[in-house]
Amino acid sequence: MNKILVTGGAGYIGSHTVLLLIKAGYDIVIFDNFCNSSSESIRRVEKLVDKKIDLIEGDIRSTEDLQRAFDTYNIDSVIHFAGLKAVGESVEQPLNYYDNNVNGTVTLCEVMARNGCKKIIFSSSATVYGDPATTPILESFPTSATNPYGRSKLMIEEILRDLYISDKEWKIVLLRYFNPVGADSSGTIGEDPNGIPNNLMPFIAQTAVGKREYLSVFGDDYDTIDGTGVRDYIHVVDLAQGHLNAVERIDNFDEVMTINLGTGRGYSVLEMVKAFEKASGKRVPYKIAPRRAGDIATCFADPSYAKEVLDWEAQKGIEEMCQDSWRWQSNNPDGYRSESSNI
Ligand code: NAD
Ligand code: UFG
């Protein structure tokens, strides 16, 4: 049976996608170097599906590591999550980001082509829209980047489009995620950031569980419903399902597909705080702080193209996002390093 290679499959979005793929009967192999994850996530997915998961420990920048995967398995397509994703860190370490994300993807595509595997689904981001002039955001909006992370995503999109122009046998889907949050309803896998979280949801969750004293709300003077930033939060299980729909349809596409994965609905920081307090029964103390450099006021998707071409739309609302994040956080206050004897 042909396998799907899932790069970055031990990470937050990758592990949820692997879970759904296996549940749906796909045969997969994870390829990860664990630079931002641990094998504990794989062990927990194995427990959920009651099955051993194939794994190649390797780096997408290494031709040898990748070739080992192709020599070991009959790989038909790739879902490519592997990459570095912290915006601030990318400003401090641009070369590391370009090397990991851009060089890694070039190396991956070279090895794929050499092995006759020409189907790839790539994790892009709403960050490629920069500061959009209007919302909701359509795929046709102009793109721009304000930091090396965002630029790496834009570069990879362009590289993959050029690859298709050079060889029309490639099947390429660029999925632009909005803000992934939540966790599998089992509460055993979830987002496990290193150190102090940069993103809102893990910060709120860690504040609710008592690991952080208070949330800093970055700016309350934006032109939004309550002055705080508005984003399109999407449940990670919905996001994972978007990949399954793309896998099912990829053979039918005869152009590079660029698709937003969002709910189409925006929530402010304070609305998220309130929803989380309701779901968790805990208080989330916060203080208004200055705006964060590079942040925009409002960002939410027009998800109608995903509906049209993937027959996909988000199913889970903000309550479920908060409940599932809370279940993961409260069961695993220290993420995958938490005591896991009962899991
Ligand atoms: P994550 O850090 O949890 O997962 C990424 C995985 O890739 C990790 O397991 C890491 O160990 C692995 N990895 C990184 N560099 C590697 C390399 N050189 N070789 C092999 N493995 C490597 O991140 P995530 O949130 O699951 O994001 C997955 C993808 O989605 C990333 O490409 C990210 O840029 C993109 N994305 C994420 C978000 C978000 O907010 N989480 C939003 C938009 C796009
Ligand atoms: N925020 C706070 N306090 C915090 C963290 C965030 O007030 O401690 C606010 C931000 O100012 C913003 C909102 O919460 O208004 C969301 O911030 P996140 O950092 O969670 O998400 P961003 O929209 O800034 O960016 C995220 C990823 C990007 C990705 C983008 C779109 O970090 O890499 O979503 O997918 F590109």
CSV table of C-alpha atoms and ligand atoms in Angstrom, one decimal:
chain,number,residue,atom,x,y,z
A,1,MET,CA,0.0,0.0,0.0
A,2,ASN,CA,1.2,3.5,-0.8
A,3,LYS,CA,2.2,5.6,2.1
A,4,ILE,CA,1.9,9.3,2.9
A,5,LEU,CA,5.1,10.9,4.3
A,6,VAL,CA,4.1,13.4,7.0
A,7,THR,CA,7.0,15.7,7.7
A,8,GLY,CA,6.7,17.4,11.1
A,9,GLY,CA,4.2,14.7,12.1
A,10,ALA,CA,5.2,14.8,15.7
A,11,GLY,CA,4.3,18.5,16.0
A,12,TYR,CA,1.1,20.2,17.0
A,13,ILE,CA,-0.9,20.2,13.7
A,14,GLY,CA,1.0,17.2,12.4
A,15,SER,CA,0.1,14.9,15.3
A,16,HIS,CA,-3.6,15.8,15.0
A,17,THR,CA,-3.5,15.2,11.2
A,18,VAL,CA,-1.7,11.9,11.7
A,19,LEU,CA,-4.4,10.8,14.1
A,20,LEU,CA,-7.2,11.5,11.6
A,21,LEU,CA,-5.3,10.0,8.7
A,22,ILE,CA,-4.8,6.7,10.6
A,23,LYS,CA,-8.4,6.7,11.8
A,24,ALA,CA,-9.5,7.2,8.1
A,25,GLY,CA,-7.4,4.1,7.1
A,26,TYR,CA,-4.4,5.9,5.5
A,27,ASP,CA,-1.0,4.4,5.8
A,28,ILE,CA,1.5,7.0,6.9
A,29,VAL,CA,5.1,7.4,8.1
A,30,ILE,CA,6.2,10.4,10.2
A,31,PHE,CA,9.4,12.2,9.4
A,32,ASP,CA,10.6,14.5,12.1
A,33,ASN,CA,13.9,15.6,13.8
A,34,PHE,CA,12.1,16.5,17.1
A,35,CYS,CA,13.6,20.0,17.2
A,36,ASN,CA,10.3,21.4,18.4
A,37,SER,CA,8.4,18.3,19.6
A,38,SER,CA,8.9,15.0,21.4
A,39,SER,CA,8.3,11.4,20.5
A,40,GLU,CA,5.7,11.3,23.4
A,41,SER,CA,3.2,12.9,21.0
A,42,ILE,CA,3.6,9.9,18.7
A,43,ARG,CA,3.4,7.5,21.6
A,44,ARG,CA,0.1,9.0,22.6
A,45,VAL,CA,-1.4,8.9,19.0
A,46,GLU,CA,-0.3,5.3,18.9
A,47,LYS,CA,-2.3,4.7,22.1
A,48,LEU,CA,-5.4,6.5,20.6
A,49,VAL,CA,-5.3,4.3,17.4
A,50,ASP,CA,-4.0,1.2,19.1
A,51,LYS,CA,-1.4,0.8,16.4
A,52,LYS,CA,2.4,1.3,15.9
A,53,ILE,CA,3.3,4.3,13.8
A,54,ASP,CA,6.2,4.2,11.4
A,55,LEU,CA,8.8,6.9,12.1
A,56,ILE,CA,11.9,8.1,10.4
A,57,GLU,CA,13.9,10.4,12.6
A,58,GLY,CA,15.6,12.8,10.3
A,59,ASP,CA,16.0,16.3,9.0
A,60,ILE,CA,14.4,17.6,5.9
A,61,ARG,CA,17.6,19.4,5.0
A,62,SER,CA,19.4,16.0,4.8
A,63,THR,CA,19.1,14.2,1.4
A,64,GLU,CA,20.4,11.1,3.1
A,65,ASP,CA,17.7,11.1,5.8
A,66,LEU,CA,15.0,11.7,3.2
A,67,GLN,CA,16.3,9.1,0.9
A,68,ARG,CA,16.2,6.6,3.8
A,69,ALA,CA,12.5,7.2,4.1
A,70,PHE,CA,12.0,6.6,0.3
A,71,ASP,CA,14.2,3.5,0.4
A,72,THR,CA,12.2,2.1,3.3
A,73,TYR,CA,8.7,2.8,2.2
A,74,ASN,CA,6.7,3.2,-1.0
A,75,ILE,CA,5.8,6.8,-0.6
A,76,ASP,CA,3.2,8.2,-2.8
A,77,SER,CA,2.6,11.7,-1.4
A,78,VAL,CA,3.8,14.1,1.2
A,79,ILE,CA,2.1,16.4,3.7
A,80,HIS,CA,4.8,18.9,4.6
A,81,PHE,CA,4.4,20.4,8.1
A,82,ALA,CA,8.1,20.4,9.1
A,83,GLY,CA,9.5,23.9,9.7
A,84,LEU,CA,10.2,26.5,12.3
A,85,LYS,CA,7.4,28.9,13.2
A,86,ALA,CA,8.2,31.5,15.8
A,87,VAL,CA,8.0,34.9,14.3
A,88,GLY,CA,10.2,36.7,16.9
A,89,GLU,CA,12.9,34.0,16.7
A,90,SER,CA,12.9,34.3,13.0
A,91,VAL,CA,13.9,37.9,13.3
A,92,GLU,CA,16.8,37.0,15.5
A,93,GLN,CA,17.9,33.9,13.5
A,94,PRO,CA,16.9,34.6,9.8
A,95,LEU,CA,19.5,32.2,8.3
A,96,ASN,CA,18.3,29.4,10.5
A,97,TYR,CA,14.7,30.0,9.4
A,98,TYR,CA,15.6,30.2,5.7
A,99,ASP,CA,17.8,27.2,6.0
A,100,ASN,CA,15.2,25.1,7.8
A,101,ASN,CA,12.1,26.2,6.0
A,102,VAL,CA,13.3,27.1,2.5
A,103,ASN,CA,16.3,24.9,2.0
A,104,GLY,CA,14.5,22.1,3.8
A,105,THR,CA,11.6,22.3,1.4
A,106,VAL,CA,13.9,22.5,-1.7
A,107,THR,CA,15.8,19.4,-0.5
A,108,LEU,CA,12.5,17.6,0.2
A,109,CYS,CA,11.2,18.4,-3.3
A,110,GLU,CA,14.4,17.3,-4.9
A,111,VAL,CA,14.3,13.9,-3.2
A,112,MET,CA,10.6,13.5,-4.0
A,113,ALA,CA,11.2,14.2,-7.7
A,114,ARG,CA,14.1,11.8,-7.8
A,115,ASN,CA,11.9,9.1,-6.4
A,116,GLY,CA,9.0,9.9,-8.7
A,117,CYS,CA,6.8,11.2,-5.9
A,118,LYS,CA,5.2,14.5,-7.0
A,119,LYS,CA,2.3,15.2,-4.7
A,120,ILE,CA,2.7,17.7,-1.9
A,121,ILE,CA,0.4,19.5,0.5
A,122,PHE,CA,2.2,22.4,2.2
A,123,SER,CA,1.5,24.3,5.4
A,124,SER,CA,1.4,27.9,4.5
A,125,SER,CA,0.0,30.7,6.7
A,126,ALA,CA,-2.4,33.7,6.8
A,127,THR,CA,0.8,35.6,7.6
A,128,VAL,CA,1.4,35.8,3.8
A,129,TYR,CA,-1.4,38.4,3.6
A,130,GLY,CA,0.6,40.9,5.6
A,131,ASP,CA,-1.7,43.7,6.7
A,132,PRO,CA,-4.8,43.2,4.5
A,133,ALA,CA,-6.6,46.3,3.3
A,134,THR,CA,-10.0,44.6,4.0
A,135,THR,CA,-11.5,41.5,5.6
A,136,PRO,CA,-12.6,38.8,5.0
A,137,ILE,CA,-9.4,37.7,3.2
A,138,LEU,CA,-9.6,36.0,-0.2
A,139,GLU,CA,-6.9,33.9,-1.7
A,140,SER,CA,-6.5,36.5,-4.5
A,141,PHE,CA,-5.5,39.2,-2.0
A,142,PRO,CA,-1.9,40.6,-2.4
A,143,THR,CA,0.8,38.9,-0.4
A,144,SER,CA,3.6,40.4,1.6
A,145,ALA,CA,5.8,39.6,4.6
A,146,THR,CA,7.1,41.6,7.5
A,147,ASN,CA,9.5,39.0,9.1
A,148,PRO,CA,11.7,36.1,7.9
A,149,TYR,CA,9.2,33.5,9.0
A,150,GLY,CA,6.5,35.0,6.8
A,151,ARG,CA,9.0,35.5,4.0
A,152,SER,CA,10.0,31.9,4.2
A,153,LYS,CA,6.4,30.8,3.6
A,154,LEU,CA,6.0,33.2,0.7
A,155,MET,CA,9.3,32.0,-0.8
A,156,ILE,CA,8.2,28.4,-0.5
A,157,GLU,CA,4.9,29.1,-2.1
A,158,GLU,CA,6.7,30.7,-5.1
A,159,ILE,CA,9.2,27.9,-5.3
A,160,LEU,CA,6.4,25.3,-5.4
A,161,ARG,CA,4.6,27.3,-8.2
A,162,ASP,CA,7.8,27.4,-10.2
A,163,LEU,CA,8.2,23.7,-9.7
A,164,TYR,CA,4.8,23.1,-11.2
A,165,ILE,CA,5.5,25.4,-14.2
A,166,SER,CA,8.6,23.3,-14.8
A,167,ASP,CA,6.8,20.0,-14.5
A,168,LYS,CA,3.1,19.7,-14.7
A,169,GLU,CA,3.1,16.2,-13.2
A,170,TRP,CA,3.4,17.8,-9.8
A,171,LYS,CA,0.2,18.1,-7.7
A,172,ILE,CA,0.6,20.9,-5.2
A,173,VAL,CA,-1.8,22.2,-2.6
A,174,LEU,CA,-0.8,25.3,-0.5
A,175,LEU,CA,-3.0,25.5,2.6
A,176,ARG,CA,-3.0,28.9,4.3
A,177,TYR,CA,-3.9,28.3,7.9
A,178,PHE,CA,-5.5,31.0,10.0
A,179,ASN,CA,-5.0,30.6,13.8
A,180,PRO,CA,-5.0,27.0,14.9
A,181,VAL,CA,-6.1,26.3,18.5
A,182,GLY,CA,-7.7,23.5,20.5
A,183,ALA,CA,-6.8,19.9,20.8
A,184,ASP,CA,-8.1,16.4,20.2
A,185,SER,CA,-11.1,15.8,22.5
A,186,SER,CA,-9.2,12.9,24.3
A,187,GLY,CA,-7.1,15.6,26.0
A,188,THR,CA,-4.0,13.5,25.4
A,189,ILE,CA,-2.4,15.4,22.5
A,190,GLY,CA,-2.2,19.2,22.1
A,191,GLU,CA,0.0,22.2,21.6
A,192,ASP,CA,3.1,22.1,23.7
A,193,PRO,CA,5.2,25.2,23.2
A,194,ASN,CA,8.7,25.5,24.6
A,195,GLY,CA,9.2,28.1,27.3
A,196,ILE,CA,6.9,31.1,27.4
A,197,PRO,CA,4.2,30.8,24.7
A,198,ASN,CA,4.2,33.5,22.0
A,199,ASN,CA,0.6,32.7,20.9
A,200,LEU,CA,-2.6,33.7,22.6
A,201,MET,CA,-4.3,30.4,23.3
A,202,PRO,CA,-1.5,28.6,25.0
A,203,PHE,CA,-0.8,31.7,27.0
A,204,ILE,CA,-4.4,31.9,28.1
A,205,ALA,CA,-4.5,28.2,28.9
A,206,GLN,CA,-1.3,28.4,31.0
A,207,THR,CA,-2.6,31.4,32.9
A,208,ALA,CA,-5.9,29.6,33.6
A,209,VAL,CA,-3.9,26.6,35.0
A,210,GLY,CA,-1.9,28.9,37.2
A,211,LYS,CA,1.5,28.6,35.4
A,212,ARG,CA,1.4,32.3,34.4
A,213,GLU,CA,0.3,35.1,36.6
A,214,TYR,CA,-1.6,37.1,34.0
A,215,LEU,CA,-2.0,37.6,30.3
A,216,SER,CA,-0.6,40.7,28.6
A,217,VAL,CA,-3.2,41.9,26.1
A,218,PHE,CA,-1.1,43.5,23.4
A,219,GLY,CA,-3.0,46.8,22.7
A,220,ASP,CA,-6.6,47.9,23.3
A,221,ASP,CA,-6.7,50.7,20.9
A,222,TYR,CA,-7.2,48.9,17.6
A,223,ASP,CA,-10.1,49.7,15.4
A,224,THR,CA,-12.0,46.5,16.5
A,225,ILE,CA,-15.1,45.6,18.5
A,226,ASP,CA,-13.3,46.2,21.9
A,227,GLY,CA,-10.0,47.6,20.8
A,228,THR,CA,-8.1,44.3,21.0
A,229,GLY,CA,-6.8,42.3,18.0
A,230,VAL,CA,-9.2,40.1,16.1
A,231,ARG,CA,-8.2,36.7,14.6
A,232,ASP,CA,-9.8,33.7,12.9
A,233,TYR,CA,-9.2,30.9,15.4
A,234,ILE,CA,-9.7,27.5,13.9
A,235,HIS,CA,-10.0,24.2,15.8
A,236,VAL,CA,-6.9,22.0,15.0
A,237,VAL,CA,-9.1,19.0,14.3
A,238,ASP,CA,-11.0,21.0,11.7
A,239,LEU,CA,-7.7,22.0,10.2
A,240,ALA,CA,-6.5,18.4,10.2
A,241,GLN,CA,-9.7,17.4,8.4
A,242,GLY,CA,-8.9,20.0,5.7
A,243,HIS,CA,-5.7,18.0,4.9
A,244,LEU,CA,-7.6,14.8,4.6
A,245,ASN,CA,-10.0,16.4,2.1
A,246,ALA,CA,-7.0,17.7,0.2
A,247,VAL,CA,-5.4,14.2,0.1
A,248,GLU,CA,-8.6,12.8,-1.2
A,249,ARG,CA,-8.9,15.3,-4.0
A,250,ILE,CA,-5.3,16.1,-5.0
A,251,ASP,CA,-5.3,13.9,-8.1
A,252,ASN,CA,-8.1,15.9,-9.6
A,253,PHE,CA,-6.3,19.2,-9.4
A,254,ASP,CA,-4.6,20.5,-12.5
A,255,GLU,CA,-3.1,23.7,-11.1
A,256,VAL,CA,-1.4,24.7,-7.9
A,257,MET,CA,-4.2,25.1,-5.4
A,258,THR,CA,-3.9,27.9,-2.9
A,259,ILE,CA,-6.6,27.6,-0.2
A,260,ASN,CA,-7.5,29.4,3.0
A,261,LEU,CA,-8.3,27.2,6.0
A,262,GLY,CA,-10.2,29.4,8.5
A,263,THR,CA,-13.7,29.7,9.9
A,264,GLY,CA,-14.6,33.0,8.4
A,265,ARG,CA,-15.3,34.4,11.8
A,266,GLY,CA,-13.1,36.7,13.9
A,267,TYR,CA,-12.8,36.9,17.7
A,268,SER,CA,-11.1,39.6,19.8
A,269,VAL,CA,-8.5,38.8,22.5
A,270,LEU,CA,-11.0,39.7,25.2
A,271,GLU,CA,-13.7,37.6,23.6
A,272,MET,CA,-11.3,34.7,23.7
A,273,VAL,CA,-10.4,35.4,27.3
A,274,LYS,CA,-14.1,35.4,28.2
A,275,ALA,CA,-14.9,32.2,26.3
A,276,PHE,CA,-11.9,30.4,27.9
A,277,GLU,CA,-13.0,31.5,31.4
A,278,LYS,CA,-16.5,30.1,30.7
A,279,ALA,CA,-15.1,26.8,29.3
A,280,SER,CA,-12.6,26.3,32.1
A,281,GLY,CA,-14.4,27.8,35.1
A,282,LYS,CA,-11.1,29.5,35.9
A,283,ARG,CA,-10.3,33.2,35.9
A,284,VAL,CA,-7.8,34.5,33.4
A,285,PRO,CA,-6.3,37.7,34.9
A,286,TYR,CA,-5.0,40.1,32.3
A,287,LYS,CA,-3.4,43.5,31.9
A,288,ILE,CA,-3.5,45.8,28.9
A,289,ALA,CA,0.0,46.2,27.5
A,290,PRO,CA,1.4,48.1,24.5
A,291,ARG,CA,0.8,46.8,21.0
A,292,ARG,CA,3.2,44.0,19.9
A,293,ALA,CA,5.4,45.1,17.0
A,294,GLY,CA,4.2,43.7,13.7
A,295,ASP,CA,0.7,42.9,14.8
A,296,ILE,CA,-2.3,43.8,12.8
A,297,ALA,CA,-5.8,44.8,13.9
A,298,THR,CA,-8.0,42.2,12.2
A,299,CYS,CA,-7.4,39.0,10.3
A,300,PHE,CA,-10.1,36.5,9.2
A,301,ALA,CA,-10.6,34.3,6.2
A,302,ASP,CA,-13.1,34.1,3.5
A,303,PRO,CA,-13.3,30.3,3.6
A,304,SER,CA,-15.6,29.8,0.6
A,305,TYR,CA,-13.0,28.5,-1.8
A,306,ALA,CA,-12.2,25.7,0.6
A,307,LYS,CA,-15.9,24.8,0.6
A,308,GLU,CA,-15.9,24.9,-3.2
A,309,VAL,CA,-12.8,22.9,-4.0
A,310,LEU,CA,-12.3,20.7,-0.9
A,311,ASP,CA,-15.9,20.4,0.2
A,312,TRP,CA,-14.5,21.5,3.6
A,313,GLU,CA,-15.7,23.9,6.2
A,314,ALA,CA,-14.9,24.3,9.9
A,315,GLN,CA,-17.4,22.5,12.2
A,316,LYS,CA,-16.2,23.5,15.6
A,317,GLY,CA,-16.9,26.7,17.4
A,318,ILE,CA,-15.2,28.8,20.0
A,319,GLU,CA,-16.7,26.9,22.9
A,320,GLU,CA,-15.3,23.6,21.7
A,321,MET,CA,-11.9,25.2,20.9
A,322,CYS,CA,-11.7,26.5,24.5
A,323,GLN,CA,-13.0,23.3,26.1
A,324,ASP,CA,-10.6,21.1,24.2
A,325,SER,CA,-7.6,23.4,24.9
A,326,TRP,CA,-8.6,23.4,28.6
A,327,ARG,CA,-8.9,19.6,28.7
A,328,TRP,CA,-5.4,19.2,27.2
A,329,GLN,CA,-3.9,21.9,29.4
A,330,SER,CA,-5.5,20.8,32.7
A,331,ASN,CA,-4.6,17.1,32.1
A,332,ASN,CA,-1.1,18.0,31.0
A,333,PRO,CA,0.0,21.2,32.9
A,334,ASP,CA,3.6,20.6,31.7
A,335,GLY,CA,2.7,19.4,28.2
A,336,TYR,CA,4.3,16.2,27.1
A,337,ARG,CA,6.6,16.3,30.1
A,338,SER,CA,3.6,15.8,32.4
A,339,GLU,CA,3.1,12.7,34.4
A,340,SER,CA,1.6,10.4,31.8
A,341,SER,CA,1.1,7.1,33.7
A,342,ASN,CA,-2.7,7.3,33.4
A,343,ILE,CA,-2.6,8.2,29.7
B,1,NAD,P1,5.3,22.4,15.4
B,1,NAD,O1,6.5,23.2,15.7
B,1,NAD,O2,4.5,21.9,16.5
B,1,NAD,O3,5.5,21.3,14.4
B,1,NAD,C1,6.6,21.3,13.4
B,1,NAD,C2,7.3,20.0,13.4
B,1,NAD,O4,8.3,20.0,12.5
B,1,NAD,C3,8.0,19.7,14.8
B,1,NAD,O5,7.6,18.4,15.2
B,1,NAD,C4,9.5,19.8,14.5
B,1,NAD,O6,10.2,19.0,15.3
B,1,NAD,C5,9.5,19.5,13.0
B,1,NAD,N1,10.6,20.0,12.3
B,1,NAD,C6,11.0,21.3,12.2
B,1,NAD,N2,12.1,21.5,11.5
B,1,NAD,C7,12.4,20.2,11.0
B,1,NAD,C8,13.4,19.7,10.1
B,1,NAD,N3,14.4,20.6,9.6
B,1,NAD,N4,13.4,18.4,9.8
B,1,NAD,C9,12.5,17.6,10.3
B,1,NAD,N5,11.5,18.0,11.2
B,1,NAD,C10,11.5,19.3,11.5
B,1,NAD,O7,4.4,23.5,14.5
B,1,NAD,P2,2.9,23.4,14.1
B,1,NAD,O8,2.1,24.4,14.8
B,1,NAD,O9,2.4,22.0,14.1
B,1,NAD,O10,3.0,23.9,12.6
B,1,NAD,C11,3.1,23.0,11.5
B,1,NAD,C12,3.3,23.8,10.2
B,1,NAD,O11,2.2,24.7,10.0
B,1,NAD,C13,4.6,24.7,10.2
B,1,NAD,O12,5.1,24.6,8.9
B,1,NAD,C14,4.1,26.1,10.5
B,1,NAD,O13,4.9,27.1,10.0
B,1,NAD,C15,2.7,26.0,9.9
B,1,NAD,N6,1.7,27.0,10.5
B,1,NAD,C16,1.5,26.9,11.8
B,1,NAD,C17,0.6,27.8,12.4
B,1,NAD,C18,0.4,27.9,13.9
B,1,NAD,O14,-0.1,28.9,14.4
B,1,NAD,N7,0.6,26.8,14.6
B,1,NAD,C19,0.0,28.8,11.6
B,1,NAD,C20,0.2,28.8,10.2
B,1,NAD,C21,1.1,27.8,9.6
B,2,UFG,N1,-2.0,38.4,21.9
B,2,UFG,C1,-2.0,39.0,23.2
B,2,UFG,N2,-1.2,38.5,24.2
B,2,UFG,C2,-0.4,37.4,24.0
B,2,UFG,C3,-0.3,36.8,22.8
B,2,UFG,C4,-1.1,37.3,21.7
B,2,UFG,O1,-2.7,39.9,23.4
B,2,UFG,O2,0.3,37.0,25.0
B,2,UFG,C5,-2.8,38.8,20.9
B,2,UFG,C6,-2.1,39.3,19.6
B,2,UFG,O3,-1.7,40.7,19.8
B,2,UFG,C7,-3.1,39.1,18.5
B,2,UFG,C8,-3.8,37.8,19.0
B,2,UFG,O4,-3.6,37.8,20.4
B,2,UFG,O5,-4.0,40.1,18.5
B,2,UFG,C9,-3.3,36.5,18.4
B,2,UFG,O6,-1.9,36.4,18.5
B,2,UFG,P1,-1.1,35.1,18.2
B,2,UFG,O7,0.3,35.4,18.5
B,2,UFG,O8,-1.8,34.0,18.9
B,2,UFG,O9,-1.3,34.9,16.6
B,2,UFG,P2,-0.9,35.8,15.4
B,2,UFG,O10,-2.2,36.1,14.7
B,2,UFG,O11,-0.1,37.0,15.8
B,2,UFG,O12,0.0,34.9,14.6
B,2,UFG,C10,-0.2,33.5,14.4
B,2,UFG,C11,1.1,32.8,14.2
B,2,UFG,C12,1.7,33.1,12.9
B,2,UFG,C13,0.7,32.8,11.9
B,2,UFG,C14,-0.6,33.5,12.1
B,2,UFG,C15,-1.6,33.2,11.0
B,2,UFG,O13,2.0,33.1,15.3
B,2,UFG,O14,2.9,32.4,12.7
B,2,UFG,O15,-1.1,33.2,13.4
B,2,UFG,O16,-1.7,31.8,10.9
B,2,UFG,F1,1.2,33.2,10.7
